[in-house]
Amino acid sequence: MATGKRKSSSGRKTSGRKTNSGRKKNDIQQESFTEEVILWVILAISILLFISNFGIGGAIGNAVSSFFFGVFGLIAYIFPVVLVIGTFFAASNKGNRIATVKIAAAVFFVLFLCMFIEIVRCGAEVAGAAGAYQYCSVHKIGGGFLGGLLAGIFCPNFGLLGSYVIDVVAMIICLVLITERSALKGVQKGSRKVYETAKESNERHRELAEQRREERELRRMDRKVEGVAVDTRVLPDRKAEPMGSDEVSEINIDKLLEQSNTNLPEIKEEKHVTLTAGGAEYQKLPAMEPETEPYVAPSAFSEEAFEAKELEEDASIFHSEPAYQESIHTEPAYEEHHPVEESIPYDAAEKPKKNVKATEEDIQNDVSSIEEEIHLEAQKERKYVFPPVSLLKPPGNKQGDSKQHLQETAQKLQQTLKNFGVNVTITNISCGPSVTRYEIQPEMGVKVSKIVNLADDIKLNLAAADIRIEAPIPGKAAVGIEVPNKETLMVSFRELVDSPEFKNHPSNISFCVGKDIGGNVTVADIAKMPHLLIAGATGSGKSVCINTIIMSILYKADPKDVKLIMV
């Protein structure tokens, strides 16, 4: 009987739950039907109102239209549309707080719009709410009752201009709430767009100007030279020098011997030969003593005559302007000048003058000799001097962890393992620059995995930041436990380079790696690692490693033996 009662009670509960769920479904369906009916009714009313605004709604429609024009003014034309949109929006966003805020903002926007229209119609002389209603219901213009009410409140208190400002700002706020778009952001975006457009236009104009300049330069370079003979060599442009130019424009030669086949009288006073270049004296030399041999006048067909003719032709080609035409003439000999000082020995006057007019063959010989000297100088082998170790910074004076500290840590490690039932013996302690490795040998029957599983407990008892267990150590019947040192030692590059391991290494491309966990210097050979990848986190020493490789090569190899390409 008890079982039957339990079954009946459970059956009643199940049936009650089904009844409640069914009632909820029916209520939801009934509510949705009611909302749909209301929407259809409002849609029909809005259509009738819209038709009545144009005088085709009959007597009732005209009366209703006059009422809405009296209340809203010009807004009565769009009021039916606003009513339909607002109703559908509220029904589709039922229970949404943002939708409620938007609907309220739309209502206030309509009110402030009615006020704006009424202020525009009446100005400062507001007729009031009742007067606005009567006027707008008849003439169907203005802001209606609502606009007159708000205008009657703001205009007397804030004036016409203040009412305009308040009304416009309020409408902007309502639009921001409805659209959820900031007007200031739009202005900022527009101004930024205008700025970027102007900047791009400026850059485009600058690029076009640069292209035009380059095109003009190319056209100028490609322009053919006209009016120049084939055999004429065009000299490069040069600035005209006012005075002291190297061009010879006048040569004053001492007076020639007047009579031939006669001996000249003895000259007691030293005379000068004057060479005028560009209007200034180019060179002053003591006059040569005349020889006793007779003077022979040059023939019209002699070699000197042809050279003079060629000189005149060259001058006519390269100096076509009258101001730069060269003329060669003789002046009376033995032109009087100041005598040479007696301190100058007579041998200085006897030195032969350097031939100013050098042939092309001489120039080529001089150029070739200079090039040969430069080439020989470059081929001279220079012995590479290895940089001294004294240039490097010496290592610091830090000693690291003391032996007593290492012994205490070893005893603490042994006691910690013993507390967890693992008996071990410390066989060796290897202290490196930053890590110390304790080599332990477990008793017979102790699994290595048991020691590995105690890593967290060992770290806790030693108060270490982290530990590393190497089980077992390669080549040894022991387990290594690496513990960070209390004081980290800095490994300097000088002590690595100055070590025998690096000096005695046979390879020229060996480099210092550092020190191992035992404190021994480690040297590697690049030849045995042609593809080396240096990786690590930020601050782990990648750049220091590359710098060490380069410095090791500088201290180990001669430049003729090792070439390094850095990309």
Short mmCIF file of N, CA and C in Angstrom, two decimals, residues 105-115:
data_model
loop_
_atom_site.label_atom_id
_atom_site.label_comp_id
_atom_site.label_asym_id
_atom_site.label_seq_id
_atom_site.Cartn_x
_atom_site.Cartn_y
_atom_site.Cartn_z
N ALA A 105 14.17 59.50 -25.79
CA ALA A 105 14.90 60.54 -26.52
C ALA A 105 14.14 60.98 -27.76
N ALA A 106 13.46 60.05 -28.44
CA ALA A 106 12.67 60.40 -29.62
C ALA A 106 11.49 61.29 -29.24
N VAL A 107 10.84 61.01 -28.11
CA VAL A 107 9.72 61.84 -27.65
C VAL A 107 10.19 63.26 -27.36
N PHE A 108 11.32 63.39 -26.63
CA PHE A 108 11.85 64.73 -26.33
C PHE A 108 12.31 65.44 -27.59
N PHE A 109 12.84 64.68 -28.56
CA PHE A 109 13.25 65.31 -29.82
C PHE A 109 12.05 65.92 -30.54
N VAL A 110 10.90 65.22 -30.53
CA VAL A 110 9.68 65.76 -31.15
C VAL A 110 9.22 67.02 -30.43
N LEU A 111 9.28 67.02 -29.10
CA LEU A 111 8.86 68.19 -28.33
C LEU A 111 9.74 69.40 -28.64
N PHE A 112 11.08 69.21 -28.63
CA PHE A 112 11.98 70.34 -28.90
C PHE A 112 11.91 70.78 -30.36
N LEU A 113 11.55 69.85 -31.26
CA LEU A 113 11.36 70.24 -32.65
C LEU A 113 10.11 71.12 -32.79
N CYS A 114 9.05 70.78 -32.07
CA CYS A 114 7.85 71.63 -32.07
C CYS A 114 8.18 73.03 -31.53
N MET A 115 8.98 73.08 -30.47
CA MET A 115 9.38 74.37 -29.91
C MET A 115 10.19 75.18 -30.92
#
